[in-house]
């Protein structure tokens, strides 16, 4: 029997539906994969992806982190000055500044905010039937992060819809569409207006801290962030803060419906929640890949990746690599986390700035869900996935609490 041709297409239903079988074939048959259709390379093995995330000299972020941007040649000087589009030293200086306003103490100070938002939406759920994503895991995380930023509460859900629209992709859609472009512009204008208001009237929020903060520029001089830099950071933090937890906790409901024995284990021993969060991040990372531009020829597994190529670093595959993890395709919250580096929240200089917040939110959400629905069932036939650039997760997960 002839084996089907190996095709990885990040703009296909195969990707949107969870391309884990494709990833397995790529790791086995083409650890340096080349796409004839889209002219990119992809790394899928943990031993290749993890070091590549740390090797910014070879795999640059300064040309964009998605295929369309790298292919179209994002202007490195006049383009958006977001931290995800930076290599050192610019990245180092910006990250140092952001670390000062995003400290562990600042994250812990958000505990009450997180609990309030989770309980707000949990209290509205009908145990006889609700959509875990649309009614719970989508609305609460965006309110957590926008409250931190200083966004008015009444605007939080609008921010979520802008984020969803900006990431949505139809099958075969590589470039940013008209609706996504409009969402990006509307969101940028909204944040620029907020920056102006905080300059005029400071408050105790992240926007004000960024307005008042100073960073060291490449020439060694100290400088304030300009309005565009602050708005870009808010857009990035808002998007990552909303999407990561939404997808992570939504996936938790789905996965624990499939593994009720592990749900009961957590009910009896809440100390297992942190391990469950890590396993959820490993098993189906909300962000499946990042794209880099390689700055020199790379020779790997008998293949040469030419300088200037877009290279997909597929963390979603590396986290399921059986070379790194025992029973890699098995969901197991008791897994030995020391086996390999979990890439679910990134790695290296671009590891998720809000990782601690994401873990805090997810842990509290799971703890409250264990109380709200000790036993539950999911209508798997009615579950639908999102169609988003580089993001994996559920759009709808219908749930019924069992008495």
mmCIF file of C-alpha atoms in Angstrom:
data_model
loop_
_atom_site.group_PDB
_atom_site.id
_atom_site.type_symbol
_atom_site.label_atom_id
_atom_site.label_comp_id
_atom_site.label_asym_id
_atom_site.label_seq_id
_atom_site.Cartn_x
_atom_site.Cartn_y
_atom_site.Cartn_z
ATOM 1 C CA UNK A 1 0.000 0.000 0.000
ATOM 2 C CA UNK A 2 1.433 3.381 -1.035
ATOM 3 C CA UNK A 3 1.859 5.856 1.794
ATOM 4 C CA UNK A 4 0.198 9.234 1.236
ATOM 5 C CA UNK A 5 2.493 12.127 0.428
ATOM 6 C CA UNK A 6 3.641 13.985 3.538
ATOM 7 C CA UNK A 7 2.135 17.478 3.469
ATOM 8 C CA UNK A 8 2.202 20.021 6.277
ATOM 9 C CA UNK A 9 -0.001 23.001 5.487
ATOM 10 C CA UNK A 10 -0.533 25.441 8.388
ATOM 11 C CA UNK A 11 -3.461 26.947 6.503
ATOM 12 C CA UNK A 12 -5.422 23.691 6.143
ATOM 13 C CA UNK A 13 -8.122 21.868 8.084
ATOM 14 C CA UNK A 14 -5.487 19.293 8.995
ATOM 15 C CA UNK A 15 -3.697 21.969 11.009
ATOM 16 C CA UNK A 16 -6.854 23.530 12.442
ATOM 17 C CA UNK A 17 -8.062 20.097 13.617
ATOM 18 C CA UNK A 18 -4.779 19.214 15.334
ATOM 19 C CA UNK A 19 -1.980 18.073 13.019
ATOM 20 C CA UNK A 20 -0.391 15.621 15.444
ATOM 21 C CA UNK A 21 -0.276 12.654 13.073
ATOM 22 C CA UNK A 22 1.295 14.923 10.444
ATOM 23 C CA UNK A 23 3.825 16.111 13.022
ATOM 24 C CA UNK A 24 4.706 12.496 13.847
ATOM 25 C CA UNK A 25 5.388 11.734 10.192
ATOM 26 C CA UNK A 26 7.449 14.904 9.847
ATOM 27 C CA UNK A 27 9.599 13.954 12.847
ATOM 28 C CA UNK A 28 10.143 10.462 11.420
ATOM 29 C CA UNK A 29 10.333 11.102 7.685
ATOM 30 C CA UNK A 30 11.381 14.737 7.266
ATOM 31 C CA UNK A 31 12.806 16.320 10.458
ATOM 32 C CA UNK A 32 13.739 19.249 8.209
ATOM 33 C CA UNK A 33 10.552 19.586 6.208
ATOM 34 C CA UNK A 34 10.246 21.711 3.081
ATOM 35 C CA UNK A 35 6.890 22.972 1.753
ATOM 36 C CA UNK A 36 6.812 23.099 -2.050
ATOM 37 C CA UNK A 37 3.522 24.974 -1.984
ATOM 38 C CA UNK A 38 4.440 27.730 0.458
ATOM 39 C CA UNK A 39 8.255 27.754 0.208
ATOM 40 C CA UNK A 40 9.141 27.377 3.883
ATOM 41 C CA UNK A 41 11.063 24.936 6.071
ATOM 42 C CA UNK A 42 9.895 23.401 9.349
ATOM 43 C CA UNK A 43 11.610 21.834 12.363
ATOM 44 C CA UNK A 44 9.577 19.375 14.431
ATOM 45 C CA UNK A 45 11.916 17.381 16.700
ATOM 46 C CA UNK A 46 12.437 18.584 20.242
ATOM 47 C CA UNK A 47 16.233 18.344 19.895
ATOM 48 C CA UNK A 48 16.057 20.840 17.009
ATOM 49 C CA UNK A 49 13.190 23.135 17.991
ATOM 50 C CA UNK A 50 14.299 23.926 21.568
ATOM 51 C CA UNK A 51 17.844 25.041 20.623
ATOM 52 C CA UNK A 52 16.482 27.015 17.658
ATOM 53 C CA UNK A 53 14.251 29.063 19.975
ATOM 54 C CA UNK A 54 17.387 30.094 21.887
ATOM 55 C CA UNK A 55 19.598 30.698 18.831
ATOM 56 C CA UNK A 56 18.483 34.201 17.840
ATOM 57 C CA UNK A 57 21.698 34.785 15.880
ATOM 58 C CA UNK A 58 20.632 32.083 13.423
ATOM 59 C CA UNK A 59 16.841 32.245 13.679
ATOM 60 C CA UNK A 60 15.856 35.906 13.717
ATOM 61 C CA UNK A 61 12.559 37.437 14.840
ATOM 62 C CA UNK A 62 13.368 40.864 13.408
ATOM 63 C CA UNK A 63 11.803 40.048 10.031
ATOM 64 C CA UNK A 64 8.470 38.937 11.459
ATOM 65 C CA UNK A 65 7.164 35.798 13.129
ATOM 66 C CA UNK A 66 4.626 34.602 10.569
ATOM 67 C CA UNK A 67 5.044 33.401 7.006
ATOM 68 C CA UNK A 68 3.310 36.309 5.273
ATOM 69 C CA UNK A 69 5.343 38.978 7.062
ATOM 70 C CA UNK A 70 8.700 37.305 6.410
ATOM 71 C CA UNK A 71 7.796 36.543 2.816
ATOM 72 C CA UNK A 72 6.629 40.102 2.158
ATOM 73 C CA UNK A 73 9.725 41.623 3.767
ATOM 74 C CA UNK A 74 8.588 43.515 6.853
ATOM 75 C CA UNK A 75 10.655 46.714 7.080
ATOM 76 C CA UNK A 76 12.917 46.166 10.065
ATOM 77 C CA UNK A 77 13.421 49.835 10.840
ATOM 78 C CA UNK A 78 10.026 51.379 10.167
ATOM 79 C CA UNK A 79 7.897 48.326 10.982
ATOM 80 C CA UNK A 80 5.973 47.794 14.226
ATOM 81 C CA UNK A 81 8.339 48.006 17.180
ATOM 82 C CA UNK A 82 6.872 45.119 19.136
ATOM 83 C CA UNK A 83 9.135 43.069 21.370
ATOM 84 C CA UNK A 84 8.291 39.860 19.466
ATOM 85 C CA UNK A 85 9.820 41.466 16.354
ATOM 86 C CA UNK A 86 13.134 42.189 18.058
ATOM 87 C CA UNK A 87 16.496 40.483 18.431
ATOM 88 C CA UNK A 88 19.114 41.561 20.987
ATOM 89 C CA UNK A 89 20.192 44.139 21.933
ATOM 90 C CA UNK A 90 16.872 45.903 21.265
ATOM 91 C CA UNK A 91 14.957 42.942 22.646
ATOM 92 C CA UNK A 92 17.115 42.773 25.769
ATOM 93 C CA UNK A 93 16.530 46.429 26.613
ATOM 94 C CA UNK A 94 12.789 46.232 26.043
ATOM 95 C CA UNK A 95 12.434 42.959 27.963
ATOM 96 C CA UNK A 96 14.391 44.421 30.866
ATOM 97 C CA UNK A 97 11.978 47.329 31.055
ATOM 98 C CA UNK A 98 8.898 45.113 30.839
ATOM 99 C CA UNK A 99 10.246 42.752 33.493
ATOM 100 C CA UNK A 100 10.327 45.719 35.876
ATOM 101 C CA UNK A 101 6.600 46.365 35.454
ATOM 102 C CA UNK A 102 5.634 42.693 35.181
ATOM 103 C CA UNK A 103 7.273 41.382 38.358
ATOM 104 C CA UNK A 104 6.334 38.214 40.301
ATOM 105 C CA UNK A 105 4.906 40.468 43.004
ATOM 106 C CA UNK A 106 2.771 42.257 40.406
ATOM 107 C CA UNK A 107 1.462 38.895 39.175
ATOM 108 C CA UNK A 108 0.622 37.655 42.680
ATOM 109 C CA UNK A 109 -1.152 40.951 43.292
ATOM 110 C CA UNK A 110 -3.562 39.938 40.516
ATOM 111 C CA UNK A 111 -4.893 36.916 42.423
ATOM 112 C CA UNK A 112 -7.991 38.731 43.669
ATOM 113 C CA UNK A 113 -8.638 40.125 40.193
ATOM 114 C CA UNK A 114 -8.346 36.623 38.689
ATOM 115 C CA UNK A 115 -10.687 35.087 41.269
ATOM 116 C CA UNK A 116 -13.248 37.871 40.765
ATOM 117 C CA UNK A 117 -13.345 37.405 36.982
ATOM 118 C CA UNK A 118 -13.527 33.609 37.192
ATOM 119 C CA UNK A 119 -16.341 33.644 39.753
ATOM 120 C CA UNK A 120 -18.193 36.325 37.798
ATOM 121 C CA UNK A 121 -18.557 34.070 34.768
ATOM 122 C CA UNK A 122 -18.782 30.775 36.656
ATOM 123 C CA UNK A 123 -21.819 32.103 38.542
ATOM 124 C CA UNK A 124 -23.632 32.680 35.242
ATOM 125 C CA UNK A 125 -23.294 29.116 33.961
ATOM 126 C CA UNK A 126 -26.335 26.826 33.728
ATOM 127 C CA UNK A 127 -25.237 23.401 35.032
ATOM 128 C CA UNK A 128 -27.788 21.725 32.753
ATOM 129 C CA UNK A 129 -25.999 22.993 29.659
ATOM 130 C CA UNK A 130 -23.410 25.617 28.764
ATOM 131 C CA UNK A 131 -20.603 26.265 26.304
ATOM 132 C CA UNK A 132 -17.396 26.086 28.325
ATOM 133 C CA UNK A 133 -15.504 28.289 25.865
ATOM 134 C CA UNK A 134 -18.007 30.921 24.817
ATOM 135 C CA UNK A 135 -19.500 31.369 28.286
ATOM 136 C CA UNK A 136 -16.451 30.870 30.479
ATOM 137 C CA UNK A 137 -12.930 30.347 29.137
ATOM 138 C CA UNK A 138 -13.197 33.081 26.486
ATOM 139 C CA UNK A 139 -14.664 35.984 28.490
ATOM 140 C CA UNK A 140 -12.776 35.802 31.791
ATOM 141 C CA UNK A 141 -9.071 35.869 30.702
ATOM 142 C CA UNK A 142 -9.457 38.984 28.570
ATOM 143 C CA UNK A 143 -10.999 40.797 31.532
ATOM 144 C CA UNK A 144 -8.054 39.798 33.717
ATOM 145 C CA UNK A 145 -5.446 41.185 31.350
ATOM 146 C CA UNK A 146 -7.381 44.289 30.306
ATOM 147 C CA UNK A 147 -8.006 45.158 33.957
ATOM 148 C CA UNK A 148 -4.251 44.971 34.519
ATOM 149 C CA UNK A 149 -3.663 47.206 31.522
ATOM 150 C CA UNK A 150 -6.261 49.744 32.583
ATOM 151 C CA UNK A 151 -8.876 49.136 29.888
ATOM 152 C CA UNK A 152 -12.420 50.126 30.920
ATOM 153 C CA UNK A 153 -14.420 47.026 31.885
ATOM 154 C CA UNK A 154 -17.107 47.720 29.305
ATOM 155 C CA UNK A 155 -14.516 47.499 26.504
ATOM 156 C CA UNK A 156 -12.911 44.185 27.506
ATOM 157 C CA UNK A 157 -15.075 41.888 25.398
ATOM 158 C CA UNK A 158 -14.646 44.156 22.373
ATOM 159 C CA UNK A 159 -10.900 43.664 22.768
ATOM 160 C CA UNK A 160 -11.476 39.881 22.723
ATOM 161 C CA UNK A 161 -13.437 40.081 19.486
ATOM 162 C CA UNK A 162 -10.696 42.183 17.871
ATOM 163 C CA UNK A 163 -8.133 39.560 18.898
ATOM 164 C CA UNK A 164 -10.238 36.700 17.530
ATOM 165 C CA UNK A 165 -10.840 38.528 14.251
ATOM 166 C CA UNK A 166 -7.154 39.375 13.859
ATOM 167 C CA UNK A 167 -6.101 35.714 14.241
ATOM 168 C CA UNK A 168 -8.866 34.054 12.228
ATOM 169 C CA UNK A 169 -7.907 32.354 8.979
ATOM 170 C CA UNK A 170 -9.985 30.651 6.341
ATOM 171 C CA UNK A 171 -8.657 27.455 4.766
ATOM 172 C CA UNK A 172 -5.826 28.410 2.423
ATOM 173 C CA UNK A 173 -5.597 31.996 3.690
ATOM 174 C CA UNK A 174 -1.949 32.972 4.172
ATOM 175 C CA UNK A 175 -2.178 36.757 4.167
ATOM 176 C CA UNK A 176 -4.013 38.873 6.728
ATOM 177 C CA UNK A 177 -7.586 39.350 5.525
ATOM 178 C CA UNK A 178 -9.647 42.540 5.367
ATOM 179 C CA UNK A 179 -11.555 41.770 8.577
ATOM 180 C CA UNK A 180 -8.344 40.954 10.453
ATOM 181 C CA UNK A 181 -6.683 44.124 9.166
ATOM 182 C CA UNK A 182 -9.634 46.218 10.305
ATOM 183 C CA UNK A 183 -9.541 44.564 13.737
ATOM 184 C CA UNK A 184 -5.837 45.343 14.073
ATOM 185 C CA UNK A 185 -6.375 48.993 13.125
ATOM 186 C CA UNK A 186 -9.390 49.424 15.418
ATOM 187 C CA UNK A 187 -7.503 47.865 18.312
ATOM 188 C CA UNK A 188 -4.434 50.049 17.716
ATOM 189 C CA UNK A 189 -6.526 53.234 17.616
ATOM 190 C CA UNK A 190 -8.309 52.183 20.816
ATOM 191 C CA UNK A 191 -5.010 51.645 22.646
ATOM 192 C CA UNK A 192 -3.470 54.862 21.313
ATOM 193 C CA UNK A 193 -6.442 56.756 22.708
ATOM 194 C CA UNK A 194 -5.945 55.086 26.095
ATOM 195 C CA UNK A 195 -2.236 55.951 26.098
ATOM 196 C CA UNK A 196 -3.097 59.612 25.506
ATOM 197 C CA UNK A 197 -5.573 59.527 28.396
ATOM 198 C CA UNK A 198 -2.998 58.017 30.776
ATOM 199 C CA UNK A 199 -0.423 60.629 29.831
ATOM 200 C CA UNK A 200 -2.978 63.282 30.768
ATOM 201 C CA UNK A 201 -4.379 61.460 33.793
ATOM 202 C CA UNK A 202 -2.118 58.750 35.326
ATOM 203 C CA UNK A 203 -3.686 55.846 37.210
ATOM 204 C CA UNK A 204 -2.534 52.707 39.016
ATOM 205 C CA UNK A 205 -2.416 50.463 35.966
ATOM 206 C CA UNK A 206 0.040 48.960 33.499
ATOM 207 C CA UNK A 207 -0.577 51.630 30.869
ATOM 208 C CA UNK A 208 0.519 54.320 33.321
ATOM 209 C CA UNK A 209 3.597 52.319 34.364
ATOM 210 C CA UNK A 210 4.614 52.015 30.701
ATOM 211 C CA UNK A 211 4.017 55.714 30.088
ATOM 212 C CA UNK A 212 6.289 56.570 33.011
ATOM 213 C CA UNK A 213 8.960 53.899 32.436
ATOM 214 C CA UNK A 214 12.371 54.510 30.888
ATOM 215 C CA UNK A 215 14.470 52.108 28.857
ATOM 216 C CA UNK A 216 17.976 52.104 27.515
ATOM 217 C CA UNK A 217 18.151 52.538 23.743
ATOM 218 C CA UNK A 218 20.818 50.943 21.545
ATOM 219 C CA UNK A 219 22.919 54.119 21.705
ATOM 220 C CA UNK A 220 23.045 53.803 25.496
ATOM 221 C CA UNK A 221 20.740 56.767 26.164
ATOM 222 C CA UNK A 222 17.727 56.486 28.480
ATOM 223 C CA UNK A 223 14.391 57.208 26.842
ATOM 224 C CA UNK A 224 10.648 56.900 27.373
ATOM 225 C CA UNK A 225 8.472 54.594 25.284
ATOM 226 C CA UNK A 226 6.517 56.407 22.610
ATOM 227 C CA UNK A 227 2.766 55.982 22.111
ATOM 228 C CA UNK A 228 3.134 53.427 19.323
ATOM 229 C CA UNK A 229 5.468 51.259 21.381
ATOM 230 C CA UNK A 230 3.056 51.256 24.319
ATOM 231 C CA UNK A 231 0.051 50.516 22.108
ATOM 232 C CA UNK A 232 1.965 47.705 20.387
ATOM 233 C CA UNK A 233 2.897 46.165 23.717
ATOM 234 C CA UNK A 234 -0.705 46.418 24.957
ATOM 235 C CA UNK A 235 -1.928 44.722 21.794
ATOM 236 C CA UNK A 236 0.609 41.928 22.186
ATOM 237 C CA UNK A 237 -0.016 41.406 25.902
ATOM 238 C CA UNK A 238 -3.776 41.598 25.493
ATOM 239 C CA UNK A 239 -3.746 39.061 22.675
ATOM 240 C CA UNK A 240 -1.398 36.604 24.337
ATOM 241 C CA UNK A 241 -3.037 37.025 27.737
ATOM 242 C CA UNK A 242 -6.506 36.378 26.371
ATOM 243 C CA UNK A 243 -5.808 33.612 23.859
ATOM 244 C CA UNK A 244 -3.407 31.459 25.871
ATOM 245 C CA UNK A 245 -5.663 30.944 28.889
ATOM 246 C CA UNK A 246 -8.826 30.729 26.796
ATOM 247 C CA UNK A 247 -7.393 27.864 24.756
ATOM 248 C CA UNK A 248 -5.636 26.194 27.690
ATOM 249 C CA UNK A 249 -8.662 26.031 29.993
ATOM 250 C CA UNK A 250 -11.024 25.218 27.117
ATOM 251 C CA UNK A 251 -8.779 22.325 26.209
ATOM 252 C CA UNK A 252 -8.733 21.271 29.869
ATOM 253 C CA UNK A 253 -12.509 20.822 29.896
ATOM 254 C CA UNK A 254 -12.351 18.767 26.708
ATOM 255 C CA UNK A 255 -9.395 16.622 27.815
ATOM 256 C CA UNK A 256 -10.700 15.898 31.310
ATOM 257 C CA UNK A 257 -14.050 14.862 29.861
ATOM 258 C CA UNK A 258 -12.001 12.238 28.009
ATOM 259 C CA UNK A 259 -9.985 11.404 31.150
ATOM 260 C CA UNK A 260 -12.466 11.565 34.019
ATOM 261 C CA UNK A 261 -10.202 9.420 36.186
ATOM 262 C CA UNK A 262 -7.587 12.184 36.194
ATOM 263 C CA UNK A 263 -10.275 14.783 36.948
ATOM 264 C CA UNK A 264 -11.217 12.780 40.038
ATOM 265 C CA UNK A 265 -7.542 12.489 41.026
ATOM 266 C CA UNK A 266 -7.329 16.291 41.030
ATOM 267 C CA UNK A 267 -10.552 16.593 43.017
ATOM 268 C CA UNK A 268 -9.034 14.469 45.743
ATOM 269 C CA UNK A 269 -5.613 16.135 45.618
ATOM 270 C CA UNK A 270 -5.608 19.765 44.486
ATOM 271 C CA UNK A 271 -1.793 19.842 44.596
ATOM 272 C CA UNK A 272 -1.963 18.010 41.255
ATOM 273 C CA UNK A 273 -3.408 21.092 39.524
ATOM 274 C CA UNK A 274 -0.017 22.632 38.727
ATOM 275 C CA UNK A 275 1.119 19.408 37.053
ATOM 276 C CA UNK A 276 -2.139 19.330 35.099
ATOM 277 C CA UNK A 277 -1.515 22.842 33.776
ATOM 278 C CA UNK A 278 1.958 21.830 32.592
ATOM 279 C CA UNK A 279 0.633 18.701 30.911
ATOM 280 C CA UNK A 280 -2.092 20.696 29.160
ATOM 281 C CA UNK A 281 0.585 23.095 27.891
ATOM 282 C CA UNK A 282 2.655 20.166 26.660
ATOM 283 C CA UNK A 283 -0.120 18.065 25.180
ATOM 284 C CA UNK A 284 -1.725 20.799 23.091
ATOM 285 C CA UNK A 285 0.090 24.097 23.311
ATOM 286 C CA UNK A 286 -2.209 27.061 22.554
ATOM 287 C CA UNK A 287 0.563 28.492 20.333
ATOM 288 C CA UNK A 288 1.650 25.696 18.004
ATOM 289 C CA UNK A 289 4.511 27.364 16.163
ATOM 290 C CA UNK A 290 6.577 30.478 15.586
ATOM 291 C CA UNK A 291 8.246 31.403 12.322
ATOM 292 C CA UNK A 292 11.778 32.750 12.097
ATOM 293 C CA UNK A 293 14.053 33.918 9.259
ATOM 294 C CA UNK A 294 17.384 32.109 9.262
ATOM 295 C CA UNK A 295 20.390 34.389 8.962
ATOM 296 C CA UNK A 296 22.827 31.823 7.559
ATOM 297 C CA UNK A 297 22.738 28.475 5.777
ATOM 298 C CA UNK A 298 21.762 25.766 8.253
ATOM 299 C CA UNK A 299 22.863 22.154 7.694
ATOM 300 C CA UNK A 300 20.673 19.724 9.612
ATOM 301 C CA UNK A 301 19.736 16.060 9.081
ATOM 302 C CA UNK A 302 21.311 16.032 5.639
ATOM 303 C CA UNK A 303 19.354 19.082 4.481
ATOM 304 C CA UNK A 304 20.521 22.660 3.925
ATOM 305 C CA UNK A 305 18.132 25.450 4.841
ATOM 306 C CA UNK A 306 19.264 28.416 2.720
ATOM 307 C CA UNK A 307 19.894 31.784 4.351
ATOM 308 C CA UNK A 308 16.827 34.019 4.279
ATOM 309 C CA UNK A 309 14.291 31.165 4.468
ATOM 310 C CA UNK A 310 11.169 31.224 6.643
ATOM 311 C CA UNK A 311 11.563 28.430 9.207
ATOM 312 C CA UNK A 312 8.629 27.115 11.245
ATOM 313 C CA UNK A 313 9.667 26.138 14.779
ATOM 314 C CA UNK A 314 6.819 23.794 15.685
ATOM 315 C CA UNK A 315 6.654 23.613 19.466
ATOM 316 C CA UNK A 316 3.373 21.705 19.229
ATOM 317 C CA UNK A 317 5.266 18.859 17.575
ATOM 318 C CA UNK A 318 8.356 19.055 19.794
ATOM 319 C CA UNK A 319 6.130 18.719 22.860
ATOM 320 C CA UNK A 320 4.795 15.426 21.440
ATOM 321 C CA UNK A 321 8.194 14.067 20.393
ATOM 322 C CA UNK A 322 8.587 10.499 21.615
ATOM 323 C CA UNK A 323 12.366 11.022 21.528
ATOM 324 C CA UNK A 324 11.975 13.531 24.365
ATOM 325 C CA UNK A 325 8.944 12.261 26.274
ATOM 326 C CA UNK A 326 7.812 8.802 27.395
ATOM 327 C CA UNK A 327 4.409 7.946 25.865
ATOM 328 C CA UNK A 328 4.382 11.402 24.302
ATOM 329 C CA UNK A 329 0.867 11.057 22.852
ATOM 330 C CA UNK A 330 -0.606 10.055 26.204
ATOM 331 C CA UNK A 331 -2.278 12.733 28.339
ATOM 332 C CA UNK A 332 -0.972 12.214 31.861
ATOM 333 C CA UNK A 333 -1.061 14.860 34.606
ATOM 334 C CA UNK A 334 1.359 12.764 36.724
ATOM 335 C CA UNK A 335 4.034 12.907 34.017
ATOM 336 C CA UNK A 336 7.672 13.446 35.002
ATOM 337 C CA UNK A 337 8.117 17.092 33.975
ATOM 338 C CA UNK A 338 11.910 16.848 34.179
ATOM 339 C CA UNK A 339 12.122 14.642 31.086
ATOM 340 C CA UNK A 340 12.372 17.544 28.639
ATOM 341 C CA UNK A 341 11.824 21.270 28.281
ATOM 342 C CA UNK A 342 8.117 22.059 27.923
ATOM 343 C CA UNK A 343 7.812 24.539 25.038
ATOM 344 C CA UNK A 344 4.139 25.309 25.635
ATOM 345 C CA UNK A 345 4.841 28.904 26.684
ATOM 346 C CA UNK A 346 7.870 29.422 24.473
ATOM 347 C CA UNK A 347 11.554 29.152 25.296
ATOM 348 C CA UNK A 348 14.597 31.382 25.178
ATOM 349 C CA UNK A 349 14.460 35.147 24.961
ATOM 350 C CA UNK A 350 10.917 35.123 23.576
ATOM 351 C CA UNK A 351 9.434 32.913 26.276
ATOM 352 C CA UNK A 352 6.027 34.207 27.322
ATOM 353 C CA UNK A 353 6.305 37.340 29.453
ATOM 354 C CA UNK A 354 2.940 36.532 31.033
ATOM 355 C CA UNK A 355 3.691 32.844 31.694
ATOM 356 C CA UNK A 356 3.281 33.219 35.466
ATOM 357 C CA UNK A 357 -0.060 34.977 35.012
ATOM 358 C CA UNK A 358 -1.283 32.291 32.586
ATOM 359 C CA UNK A 359 -0.382 29.579 35.085
ATOM 360 C CA UNK A 360 -2.070 31.488 37.928
ATOM 361 C CA UNK A 361 -5.305 31.969 35.975
ATOM 362 C CA UNK A 362 -5.405 28.400 34.714
ATOM 363 C CA UNK A 363 -4.743 26.911 38.151
ATOM 364 C CA UNK A 364 -7.473 28.979 39.823
ATOM 365 C CA UNK A 365 -9.911 28.218 36.982
ATOM 366 C CA UNK A 366 -9.315 24.470 37.311
ATOM 367 C CA UNK A 367 -9.713 24.635 41.090
ATOM 368 C CA UNK A 368 -13.061 26.437 40.778
ATOM 369 C CA UNK A 369 -14.257 24.114 37.990
ATOM 370 C CA UNK A 370 -13.513 21.076 40.154
ATOM 371 C CA UNK A 371 -15.977 22.475 42.700
ATOM 372 C CA UNK A 372 -18.549 23.588 40.127
ATOM 373 C CA UNK A 373 -18.624 20.351 38.133
ATOM 374 C CA UNK A 374 -17.274 17.385 40.123
ATOM 375 C CA UNK A 375 -18.726 15.144 37.418
ATOM 376 C CA UNK A 376 -19.571 16.337 33.929
ATOM 377 C CA UNK A 377 -19.944 15.272 30.336
ATOM 378 C CA UNK A 378 -19.110 16.945 27.033
ATOM 379 C CA UNK A 379 -21.102 16.589 23.825
ATOM 380 C CA UNK A 380 -18.074 15.735 21.695
ATOM 381 C CA UNK A 381 -20.096 15.698 18.469
ATOM 382 C CA UNK A 382 -20.830 19.407 18.891
ATOM 383 C CA UNK A 383 -17.291 20.509 19.774
ATOM 384 C CA UNK A 384 -15.729 22.776 17.142
ATOM 385 C CA UNK A 385 -12.183 24.050 16.797
ATOM 386 C CA UNK A 386 -10.939 27.550 16.050
ATOM 387 C CA UNK A 387 -9.348 28.366 12.702
ATOM 388 C CA UNK A 388 -6.518 30.674 13.673
ATOM 389 C CA UNK A 389 -2.985 31.506 12.694
ATOM 390 C CA UNK A 390 -0.616 29.375 14.805
ATOM 391 C CA UNK A 391 -3.223 28.975 17.576
ATOM 392 C CA UNK A 392 -4.830 25.634 18.476
ATOM 393 C CA UNK A 393 -7.896 25.188 20.622
ATOM 394 C CA UNK A 394 -11.639 24.900 20.862
ATOM 395 C CA UNK A 395 -14.293 27.380 19.820
ATOM 396 C CA UNK A 396 -17.194 25.428 21.321
ATOM 397 C CA UNK A 397 -17.227 22.784 24.059
ATOM 398 C CA UNK A 398 -20.824 21.987 25.191
ATOM 399 C CA UNK A 399 -20.928 20.778 28.798
ATOM 400 C CA UNK A 400 -23.522 19.300 31.154
ATOM 401 C CA UNK A 401 -22.870 18.941 34.875
ATOM 402 C CA UNK A 402 -23.889 15.496 36.202
ATOM 403 C CA UNK A 403 -25.782 15.378 39.462
#
